XYZ file of C-alpha atoms in Angstrom:
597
model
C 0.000 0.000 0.000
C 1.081 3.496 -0.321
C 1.938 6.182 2.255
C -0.408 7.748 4.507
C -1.605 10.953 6.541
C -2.573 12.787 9.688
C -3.835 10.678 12.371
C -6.442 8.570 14.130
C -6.374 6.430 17.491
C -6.449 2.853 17.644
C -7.027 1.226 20.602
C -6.257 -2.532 20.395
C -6.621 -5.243 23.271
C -3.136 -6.505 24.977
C 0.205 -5.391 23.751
C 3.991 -6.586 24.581
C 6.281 -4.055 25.805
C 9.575 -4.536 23.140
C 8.427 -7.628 22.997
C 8.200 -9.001 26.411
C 5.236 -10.846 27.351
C 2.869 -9.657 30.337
C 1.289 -12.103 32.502
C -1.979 -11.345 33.696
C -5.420 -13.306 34.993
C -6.940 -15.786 32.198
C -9.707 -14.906 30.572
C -12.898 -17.189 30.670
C -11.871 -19.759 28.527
C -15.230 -20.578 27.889
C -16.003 -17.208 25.695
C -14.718 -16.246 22.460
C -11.436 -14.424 22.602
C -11.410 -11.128 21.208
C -9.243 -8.317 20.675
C -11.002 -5.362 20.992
C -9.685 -1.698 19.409
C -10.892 1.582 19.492
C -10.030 4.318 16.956
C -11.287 7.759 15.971
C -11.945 9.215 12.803
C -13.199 8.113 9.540
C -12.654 4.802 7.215
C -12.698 6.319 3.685
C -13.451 3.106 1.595
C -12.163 -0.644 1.701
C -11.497 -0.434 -2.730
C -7.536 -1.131 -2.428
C -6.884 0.716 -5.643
C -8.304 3.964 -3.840
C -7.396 3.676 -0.184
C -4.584 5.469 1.115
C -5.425 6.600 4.353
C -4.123 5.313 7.341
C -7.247 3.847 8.760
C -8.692 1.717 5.234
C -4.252 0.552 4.319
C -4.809 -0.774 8.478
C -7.540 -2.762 7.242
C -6.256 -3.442 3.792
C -3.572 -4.951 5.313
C -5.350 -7.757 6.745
C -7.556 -8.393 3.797
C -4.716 -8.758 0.581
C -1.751 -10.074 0.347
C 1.239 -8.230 -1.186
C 3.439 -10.289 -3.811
C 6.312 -9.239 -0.847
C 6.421 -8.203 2.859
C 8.119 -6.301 5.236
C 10.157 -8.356 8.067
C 8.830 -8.273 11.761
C 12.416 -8.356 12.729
C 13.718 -5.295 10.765
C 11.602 -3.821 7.788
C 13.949 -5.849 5.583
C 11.869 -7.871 2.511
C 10.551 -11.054 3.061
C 7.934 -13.630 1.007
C 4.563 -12.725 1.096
C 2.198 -14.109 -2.025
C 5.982 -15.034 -3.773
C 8.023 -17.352 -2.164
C 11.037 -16.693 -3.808
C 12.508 -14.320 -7.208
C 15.263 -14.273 -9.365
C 15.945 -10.876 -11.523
C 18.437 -10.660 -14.885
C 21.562 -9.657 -15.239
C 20.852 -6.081 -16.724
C 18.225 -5.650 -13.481
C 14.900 -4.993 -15.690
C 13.125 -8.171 -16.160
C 12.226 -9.672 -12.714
C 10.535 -13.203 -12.364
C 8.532 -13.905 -9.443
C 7.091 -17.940 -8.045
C 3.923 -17.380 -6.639
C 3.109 -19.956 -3.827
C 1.253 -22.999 -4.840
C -1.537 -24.055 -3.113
C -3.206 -20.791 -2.183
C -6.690 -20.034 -2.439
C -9.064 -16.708 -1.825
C -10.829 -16.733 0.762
C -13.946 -17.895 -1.799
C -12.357 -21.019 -2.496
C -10.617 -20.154 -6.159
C -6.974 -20.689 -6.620
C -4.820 -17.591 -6.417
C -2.257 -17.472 -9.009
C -0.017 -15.235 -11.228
C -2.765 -14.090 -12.955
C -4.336 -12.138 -10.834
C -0.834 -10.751 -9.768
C -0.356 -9.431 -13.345
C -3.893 -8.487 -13.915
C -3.710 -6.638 -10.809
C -0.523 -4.578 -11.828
C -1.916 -3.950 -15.805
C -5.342 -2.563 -14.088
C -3.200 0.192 -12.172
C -0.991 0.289 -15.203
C -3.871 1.119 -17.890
C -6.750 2.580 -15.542
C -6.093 6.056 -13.750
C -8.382 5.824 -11.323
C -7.101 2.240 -10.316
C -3.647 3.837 -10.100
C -4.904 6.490 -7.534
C -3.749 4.941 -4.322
C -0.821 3.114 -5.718
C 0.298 4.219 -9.090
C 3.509 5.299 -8.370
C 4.879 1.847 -7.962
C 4.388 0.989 -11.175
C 4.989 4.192 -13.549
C 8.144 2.412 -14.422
C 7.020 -0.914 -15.527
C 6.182 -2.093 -19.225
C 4.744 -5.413 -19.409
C 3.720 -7.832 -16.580
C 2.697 -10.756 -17.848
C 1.840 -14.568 -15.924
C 3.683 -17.481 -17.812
C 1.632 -19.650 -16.386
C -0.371 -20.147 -12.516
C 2.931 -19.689 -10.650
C 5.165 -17.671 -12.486
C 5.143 -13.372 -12.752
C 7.257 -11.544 -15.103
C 7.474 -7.816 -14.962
C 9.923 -6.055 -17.469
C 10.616 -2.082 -16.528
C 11.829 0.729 -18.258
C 14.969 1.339 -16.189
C 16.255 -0.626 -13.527
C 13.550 -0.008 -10.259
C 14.918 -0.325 -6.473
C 11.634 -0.675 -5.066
C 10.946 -4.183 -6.568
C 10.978 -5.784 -2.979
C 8.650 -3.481 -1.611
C 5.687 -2.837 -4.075
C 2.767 -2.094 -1.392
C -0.014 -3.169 -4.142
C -2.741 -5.126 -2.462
C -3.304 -8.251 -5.023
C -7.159 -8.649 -5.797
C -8.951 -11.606 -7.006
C -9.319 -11.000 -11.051
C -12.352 -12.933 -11.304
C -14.009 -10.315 -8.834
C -12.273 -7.440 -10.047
C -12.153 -7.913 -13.663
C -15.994 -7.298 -13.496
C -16.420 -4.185 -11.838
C -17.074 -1.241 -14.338
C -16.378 1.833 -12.720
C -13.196 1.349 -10.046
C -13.515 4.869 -8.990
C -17.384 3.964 -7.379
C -16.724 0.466 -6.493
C -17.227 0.192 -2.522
C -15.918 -3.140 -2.464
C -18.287 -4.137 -0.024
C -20.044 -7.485 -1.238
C -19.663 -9.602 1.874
C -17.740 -11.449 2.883
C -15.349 -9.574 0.297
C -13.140 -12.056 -1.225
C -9.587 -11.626 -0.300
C -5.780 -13.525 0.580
C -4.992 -12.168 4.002
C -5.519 -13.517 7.516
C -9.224 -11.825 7.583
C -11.681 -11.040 5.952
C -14.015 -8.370 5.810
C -17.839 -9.205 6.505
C -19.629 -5.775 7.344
C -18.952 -2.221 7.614
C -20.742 0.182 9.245
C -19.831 3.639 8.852
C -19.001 5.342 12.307
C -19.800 2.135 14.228
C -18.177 -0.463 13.458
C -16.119 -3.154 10.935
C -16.305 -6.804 11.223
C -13.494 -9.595 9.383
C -13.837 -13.200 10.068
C -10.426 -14.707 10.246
C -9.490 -16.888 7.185
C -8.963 -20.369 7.428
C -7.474 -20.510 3.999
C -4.673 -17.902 4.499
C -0.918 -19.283 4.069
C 0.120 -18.454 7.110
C 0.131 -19.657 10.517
C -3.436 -19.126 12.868
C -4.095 -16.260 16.008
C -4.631 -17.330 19.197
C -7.740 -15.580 19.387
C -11.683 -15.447 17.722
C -12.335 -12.012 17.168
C -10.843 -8.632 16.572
C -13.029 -5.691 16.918
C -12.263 -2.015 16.256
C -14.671 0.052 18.249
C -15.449 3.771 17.144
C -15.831 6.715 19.613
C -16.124 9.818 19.027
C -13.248 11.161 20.569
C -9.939 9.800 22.162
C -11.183 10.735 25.867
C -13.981 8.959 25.509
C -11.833 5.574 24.115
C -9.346 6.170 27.364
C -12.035 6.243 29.418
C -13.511 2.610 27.480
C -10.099 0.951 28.162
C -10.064 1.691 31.975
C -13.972 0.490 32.168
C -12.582 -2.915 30.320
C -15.282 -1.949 26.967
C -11.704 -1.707 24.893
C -8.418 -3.673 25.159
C -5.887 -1.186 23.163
C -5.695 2.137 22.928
C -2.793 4.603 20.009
C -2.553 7.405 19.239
C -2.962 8.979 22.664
C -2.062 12.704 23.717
C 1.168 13.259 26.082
C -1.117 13.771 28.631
C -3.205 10.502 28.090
C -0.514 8.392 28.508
C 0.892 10.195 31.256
C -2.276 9.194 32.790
C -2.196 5.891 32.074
C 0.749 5.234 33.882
C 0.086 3.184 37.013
C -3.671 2.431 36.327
C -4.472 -0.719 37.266
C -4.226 -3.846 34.506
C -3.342 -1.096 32.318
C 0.529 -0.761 30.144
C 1.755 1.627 28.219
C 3.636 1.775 25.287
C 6.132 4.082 23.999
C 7.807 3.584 20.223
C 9.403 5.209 17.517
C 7.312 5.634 14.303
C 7.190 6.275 10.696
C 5.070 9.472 10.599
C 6.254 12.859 10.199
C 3.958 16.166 11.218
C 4.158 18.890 9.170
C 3.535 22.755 8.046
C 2.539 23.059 4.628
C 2.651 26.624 3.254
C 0.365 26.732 0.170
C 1.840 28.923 -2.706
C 1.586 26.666 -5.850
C -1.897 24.564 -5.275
C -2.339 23.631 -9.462
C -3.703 21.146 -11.352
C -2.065 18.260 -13.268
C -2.641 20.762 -16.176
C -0.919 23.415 -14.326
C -4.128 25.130 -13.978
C -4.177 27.240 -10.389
C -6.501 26.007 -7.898
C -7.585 27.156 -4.845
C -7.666 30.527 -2.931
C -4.252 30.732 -0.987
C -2.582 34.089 -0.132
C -0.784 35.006 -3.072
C 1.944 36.519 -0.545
C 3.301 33.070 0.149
C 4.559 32.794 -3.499
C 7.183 34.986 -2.322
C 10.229 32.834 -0.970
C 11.325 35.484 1.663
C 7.934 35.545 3.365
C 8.202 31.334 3.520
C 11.475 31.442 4.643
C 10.692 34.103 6.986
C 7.805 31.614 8.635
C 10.135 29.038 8.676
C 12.624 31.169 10.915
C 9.296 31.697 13.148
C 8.834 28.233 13.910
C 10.855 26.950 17.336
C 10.785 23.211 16.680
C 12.520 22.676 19.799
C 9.980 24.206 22.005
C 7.289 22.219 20.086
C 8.748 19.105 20.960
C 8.836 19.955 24.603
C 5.919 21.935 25.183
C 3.339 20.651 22.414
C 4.231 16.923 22.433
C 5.359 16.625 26.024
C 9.029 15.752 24.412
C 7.229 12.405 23.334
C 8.600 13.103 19.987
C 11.732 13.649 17.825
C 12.541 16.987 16.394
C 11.918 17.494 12.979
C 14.161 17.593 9.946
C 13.780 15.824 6.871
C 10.516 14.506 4.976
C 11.628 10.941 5.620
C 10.705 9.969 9.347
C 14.000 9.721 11.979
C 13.039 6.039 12.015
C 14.190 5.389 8.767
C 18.217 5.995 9.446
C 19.878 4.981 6.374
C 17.078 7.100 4.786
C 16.817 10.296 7.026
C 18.199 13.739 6.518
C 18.853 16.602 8.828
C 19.510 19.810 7.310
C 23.474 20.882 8.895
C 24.735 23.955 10.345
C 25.182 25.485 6.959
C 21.536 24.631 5.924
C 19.269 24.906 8.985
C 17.094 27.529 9.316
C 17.171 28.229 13.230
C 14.110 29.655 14.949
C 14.599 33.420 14.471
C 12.432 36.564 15.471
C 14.761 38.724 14.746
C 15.865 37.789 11.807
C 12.528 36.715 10.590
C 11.184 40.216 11.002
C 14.123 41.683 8.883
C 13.276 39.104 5.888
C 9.960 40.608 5.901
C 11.140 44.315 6.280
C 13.709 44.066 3.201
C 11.705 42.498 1.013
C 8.742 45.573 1.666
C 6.200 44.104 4.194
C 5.999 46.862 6.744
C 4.009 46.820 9.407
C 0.800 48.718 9.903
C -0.043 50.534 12.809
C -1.356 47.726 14.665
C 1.825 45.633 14.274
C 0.064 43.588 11.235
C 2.388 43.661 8.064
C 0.979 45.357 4.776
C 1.090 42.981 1.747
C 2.186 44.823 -1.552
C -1.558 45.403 -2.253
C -1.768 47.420 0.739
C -4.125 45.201 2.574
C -3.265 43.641 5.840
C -1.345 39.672 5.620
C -3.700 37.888 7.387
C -2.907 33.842 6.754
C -5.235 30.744 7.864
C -3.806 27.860 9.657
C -5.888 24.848 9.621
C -5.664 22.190 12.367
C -7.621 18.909 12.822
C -9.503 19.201 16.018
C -9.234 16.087 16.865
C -5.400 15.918 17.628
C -4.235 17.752 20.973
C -0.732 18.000 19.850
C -1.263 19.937 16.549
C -4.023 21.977 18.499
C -0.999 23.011 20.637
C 1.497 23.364 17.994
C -0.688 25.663 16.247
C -1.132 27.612 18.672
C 2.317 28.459 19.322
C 2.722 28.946 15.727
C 0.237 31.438 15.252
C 1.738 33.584 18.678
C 5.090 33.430 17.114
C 3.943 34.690 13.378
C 1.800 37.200 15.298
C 5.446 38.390 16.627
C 6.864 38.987 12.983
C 3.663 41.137 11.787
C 1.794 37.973 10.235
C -1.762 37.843 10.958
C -2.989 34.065 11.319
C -6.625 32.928 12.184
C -6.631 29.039 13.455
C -9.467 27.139 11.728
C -9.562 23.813 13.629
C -11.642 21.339 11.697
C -12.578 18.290 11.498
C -10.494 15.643 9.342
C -12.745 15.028 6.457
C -12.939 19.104 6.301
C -9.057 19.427 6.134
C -8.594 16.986 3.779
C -11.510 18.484 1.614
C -9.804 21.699 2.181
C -6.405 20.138 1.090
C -8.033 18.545 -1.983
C -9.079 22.481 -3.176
C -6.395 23.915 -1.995
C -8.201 25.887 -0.078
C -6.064 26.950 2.900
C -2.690 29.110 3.827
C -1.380 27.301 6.151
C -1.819 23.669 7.373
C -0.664 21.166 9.987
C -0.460 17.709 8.547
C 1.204 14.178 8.906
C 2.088 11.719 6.878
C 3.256 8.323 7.192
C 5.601 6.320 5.336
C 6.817 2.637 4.480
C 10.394 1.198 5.150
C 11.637 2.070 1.216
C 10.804 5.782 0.883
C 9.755 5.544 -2.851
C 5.992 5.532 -1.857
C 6.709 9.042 0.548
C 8.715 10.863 -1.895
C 6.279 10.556 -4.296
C 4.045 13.038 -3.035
C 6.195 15.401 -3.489
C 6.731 15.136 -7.608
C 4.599 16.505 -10.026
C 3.464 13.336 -11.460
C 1.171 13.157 -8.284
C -0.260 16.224 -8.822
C -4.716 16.213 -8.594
C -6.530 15.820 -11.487
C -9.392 18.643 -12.241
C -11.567 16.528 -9.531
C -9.397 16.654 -7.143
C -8.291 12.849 -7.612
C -4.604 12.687 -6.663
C -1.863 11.976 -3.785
C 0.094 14.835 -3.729
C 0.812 16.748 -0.412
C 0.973 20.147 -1.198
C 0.851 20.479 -4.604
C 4.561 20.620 -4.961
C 6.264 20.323 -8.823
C 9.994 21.017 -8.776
C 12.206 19.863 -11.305
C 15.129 19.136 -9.085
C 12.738 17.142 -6.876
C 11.355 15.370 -9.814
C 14.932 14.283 -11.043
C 16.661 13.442 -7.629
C 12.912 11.439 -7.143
C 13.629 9.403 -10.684
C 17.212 9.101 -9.888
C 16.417 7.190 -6.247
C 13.607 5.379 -8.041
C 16.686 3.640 -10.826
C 19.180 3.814 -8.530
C 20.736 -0.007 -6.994
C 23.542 0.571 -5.328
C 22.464 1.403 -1.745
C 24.737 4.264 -0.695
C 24.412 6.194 -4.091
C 20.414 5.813 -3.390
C 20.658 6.932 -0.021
C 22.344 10.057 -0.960
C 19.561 10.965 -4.084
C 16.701 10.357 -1.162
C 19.074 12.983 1.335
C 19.232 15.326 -1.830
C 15.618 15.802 -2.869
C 15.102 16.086 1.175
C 17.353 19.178 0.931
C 16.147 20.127 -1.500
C 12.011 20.166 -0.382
C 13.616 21.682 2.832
C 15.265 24.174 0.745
C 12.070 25.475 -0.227
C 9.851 25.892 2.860
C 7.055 24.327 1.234
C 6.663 21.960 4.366
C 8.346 22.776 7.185
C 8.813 19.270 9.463
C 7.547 20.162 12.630
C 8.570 17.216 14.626
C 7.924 12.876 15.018
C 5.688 12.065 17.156
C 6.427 8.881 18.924
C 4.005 6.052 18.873
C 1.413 6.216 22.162
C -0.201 3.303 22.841
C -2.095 1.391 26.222
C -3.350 -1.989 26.467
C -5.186 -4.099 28.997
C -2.633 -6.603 30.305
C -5.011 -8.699 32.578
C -6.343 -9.907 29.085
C -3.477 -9.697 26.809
C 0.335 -11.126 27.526
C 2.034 -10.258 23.784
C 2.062 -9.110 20.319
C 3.752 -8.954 17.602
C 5.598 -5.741 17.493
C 7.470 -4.077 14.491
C 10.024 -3.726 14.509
C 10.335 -6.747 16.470
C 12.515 -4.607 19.245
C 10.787 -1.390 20.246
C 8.248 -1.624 17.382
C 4.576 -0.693 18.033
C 1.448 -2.584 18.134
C -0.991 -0.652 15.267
C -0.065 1.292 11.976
C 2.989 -1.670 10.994
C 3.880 -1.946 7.913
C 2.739 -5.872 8.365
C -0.118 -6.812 10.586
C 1.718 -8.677 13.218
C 0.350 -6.826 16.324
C -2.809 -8.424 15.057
C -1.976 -11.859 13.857
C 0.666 -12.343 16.955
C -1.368 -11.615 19.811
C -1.805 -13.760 22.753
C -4.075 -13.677 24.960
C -3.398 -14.073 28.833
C -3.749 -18.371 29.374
C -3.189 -19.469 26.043
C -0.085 -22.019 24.836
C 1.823 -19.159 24.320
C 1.563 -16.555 26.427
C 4.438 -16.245 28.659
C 6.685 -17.231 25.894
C 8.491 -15.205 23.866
C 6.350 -13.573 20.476
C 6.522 -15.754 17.516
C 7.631 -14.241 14.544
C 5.315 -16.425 12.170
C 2.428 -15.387 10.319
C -0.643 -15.796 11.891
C -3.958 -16.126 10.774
C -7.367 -17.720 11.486
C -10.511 -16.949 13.393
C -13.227 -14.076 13.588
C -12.146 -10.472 13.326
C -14.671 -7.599 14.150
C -13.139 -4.459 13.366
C -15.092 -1.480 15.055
C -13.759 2.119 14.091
C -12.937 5.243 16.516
C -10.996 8.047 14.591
C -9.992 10.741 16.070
C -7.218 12.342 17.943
C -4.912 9.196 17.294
C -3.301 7.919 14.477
C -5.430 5.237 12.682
C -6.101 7.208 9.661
C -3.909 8.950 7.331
C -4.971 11.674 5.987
C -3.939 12.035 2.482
C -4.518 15.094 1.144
C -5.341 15.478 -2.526
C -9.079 13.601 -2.108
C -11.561 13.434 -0.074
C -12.183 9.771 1.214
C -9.001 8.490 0.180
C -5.098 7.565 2.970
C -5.076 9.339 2.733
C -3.964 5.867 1.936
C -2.056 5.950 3.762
């Protein structure tokens, strides 16, 4: 799957801290098992070729499987539909052996054909390629030999052949729906290769996936997952103390603060792979080029974006707005990702500067007006809107300190704090100044750069998965040059580049990332599959292994170390809570999408 955006909570039942098993009371052995999770926010649709939020790639994740996966252990690539591959000598044909044996979860054999019809429908139909196109711009041909065998030939050698996040769908379901774009995908039970799968959805309530005996992979320990929605992330703390929830993410400093030392209650601290951001809206356009939108044309100046930049104290963000539960921020890629990861040097940095940030705007003419509000060269008064979600405590609070520092340098700035669905409609129209965001991104940072590049820029409709709007040149070519590029360390290095590059041009100013917040209720729940496997978290993997790994206190396992199998295998009932967590992404080019991620 594909990258994804600002947040929703998940609250999940039972979680191991780095791995280590908690011992607790046995449930009644006598009732079904379930795993119970809350979350807040909004599931935008369950069609894989559209889903990029956070929230519907969660659940996506459970439903397909991906021709490869990500390792518990380390991100590094593993089998997943393909059991092994073999690519040629000049690196552009690559031959994948799909696993024999494998069925949907209607009975039919899954087999190289529906990999390679899978890959030509994104390939041929734009709206298929919405959530995940940019993994396959490069190919041309993918063709099935036979039941077991996948060749794809691309244009130029591709690094990101191990980690194409493409859900596979059954062709003999797919290859009859019409219209992709309006397909809900929600025939139940929907047909599908993962450990679950899905068998009702209700909007704002609730989602439901019965575990799939005829998965490849091992079986949970448990009957039933359930994702439980609430309408905000107090009210889902408050249902894991009463015992209505078993895991709780995405919580505020000050939740899981709380937490701490309630009884039958653990919390959970992690690194993660999101990112929160300012965006600074000065070239919202079209894939036409055609301008769209109504942002302030004063922030198509470069001196008044690098001037907001120098108004921005990460440091005290981290501390005071995230309760230093986070990393400062740097580089697009998240600080997880090492080998991937740049921060901007002494040379490049722009420090936090009032001072200095005020002189920007005097030299390049925005005085201020008599009541301390800077004059735009039209004469009128700079007054810039900074949207928020108003579900998410920390970005309240970061926004707030934003807007008093700004207010310092003679920028006017009104806080609009929406709901999610009404930032990313905003985001889709480009309709906004300023914005907080996050986004989220996968092990290989192919999927995250590309929303950056101009090839992701929105269609007329809004249909695309592009941040904020950006179309640079440089970025495209240090983006194309990452995307061919094999040998590790010269990758690395194009990744760093376009970083500086984006940073270079205060488009999106990284504000900070956030660590992973999660509680669970250990008197139910002794382990689960974290990732990575040593200080990983429990929801928003890149794998579903806090799912298919977790043991319940009093079964076989618990007590034991987490196994690092696949697990599949009995009921899952996924009710939704989106909110101020992180369950969803919020994309931001279109409305009901992650966000794919």
């Amino acid at each position: 799957m594909r990258i994804r955006r600002i947040g929703v909570g998940l609250i999940a039942a039972g979680l191991a801290v780095l791995g280590t098993p908690i011992v607790a009371q046995a449930q009644d052995t006598a009732q079904p098992k379930v795993l119970r999770v809350a979350v807040t926010g909004t599931i935008a649709t369950m069609n894989p070729f559209t889903a990029y939020h956070l929230g519907d790639t969660e659940i996506g994740r459970v439903m397909y499987a991906f021709l490869t996966s990500y390792s518990r252990q380390d991100f590094s690539p593993q089998p997943g539909l393909a059991d092994k591959w073999s690519t040629s000598a000049d690196k552009l044909t690559w031959t994948f052996h799909i696993r024999s044996g494998m069925t949907w979860s209607d009975g039919q054999p899954i087999t190289a054909k529906d990999v390679a019809w899978t890959f030509n429908k994104i390939m041929t139909d734009k709206t298929a390629a919405t959530a995940n196109g940019n993994f396959v711009t490069n190919f041309d041909t993918v063709t099935a030999g036979d039941d077991s065998t996948v060749e794809i030939k691309t244009k130029k050698p591709q690094a990101t052949m191990l980690a194409l996040d493409v859900p596979i769908v059954p062709e003999h379901v797919w290859s009859k729906v019409t219209d992709i774009g309006k397909y809900d995908n929600l025939q139940y039970p929907v047909v599908g290769s993962g450990p679950f799968t899905l068998t009702n959805f209700t909007q704002g309530q609730s989602i439901t996936l019965k575990a799939n005996p005829d998965y490849y992979g091992d079986k949970p320990a448990y009957d039933q997952l359930e994702f439980r929605h609430y309408d905000n992330a107090d009210a889902a703390v408050q249902g894991l103390k009463n015992g209505d929830v078993d895991v709780v993410s995405g919580l505020t400093p000050a939740q899981y603060s709380a937490l701490q030392g309630t009884p039958n209650v653990t919390t959970v601290k992690s690194r993660q792979a999101r990112d929160n951001d300012l965006l600074i809206n000065y070239q919202a356009q079209t894939n036409t080029r055609q301008p769209v939108g109504d942002a302030n044309p004063v922030l198509k100046d470069p001196k008044v974006r690098q001037a907001i930049a120098q108004s921005v104290d990460i440091k005290t963000l981290v501390e005071k707005a995230y309760g230093g539960l986070a990393e400062p921020g740097g580089g697009f890629v998240p600080a997880v990702f090492a080998d991937y990861h740049w921060s901007p040097d002494a040379g490049q940095e722009q420090k936090f500067d009032l001072t200095a940030a005020g002189k920007l705007l005097d030299d390049a003419g925005y005085p201020k007006g008599p009541d301390g509000v800077r004059v735009g060269k039209d004469g009128k008064p700079i007054t810039l809107r900074l949207l928020v979600d108003n579900g998410i405590a920390q970005q309240m609070s970061a926004a707030q300190f934003i807007q008093g520092w700004l207010k310092q340098v003679g920028l006017g700035v009104t806080l609009q704090a929406l709901s999610s669905d009404a930032i990313t409609d905003a985001g889709s129209a480009g309709k906004y100044d300023l914005q907080i965001g996050a986004w989220t991104g996968n092990p290989d940072p192919d999927a995250l750069l590309s929303v950056q590049t101009c090839g992701n820029l929105p269609d007329a409709d809004g249909n695309g998965n592009t941040e904020n709007f950006m179309c640079d040149p440089q970025i495209d070519s240090f983006y194309d040059a990452q995307k061919s590029e094999l040998d590790p360390a010269k990758r690395q290095q194009d990744v760093k580049d376009l970083q500086a590059r984006l940073y270079s041009l205060d488009s999106s100013i990284v504000l900070a990332y956030p660590n992973a917040l999660e509680a669970y209720r250990s008197d139910r729940w002794s382990s689960f599959g974290l990732q990575p496997a040593d200080g990983g978290s429990i929801t928003h993997q890149n794998g579903y292994y806090g799912y298919l790994l977790a043991q319940p206190v009093g079964s076989a396992s618990s007590g034991g170390g987490v196994n690092t199998g696949l697990i599949i295998g009995i009921a899952v009932v996924v009710v939704v809570v989106l909110g101020g967590g992180a369950f969803l992404l919020t994309r931001r080019r279109r409305a009901g999408a992650d966000e794919r991620e």
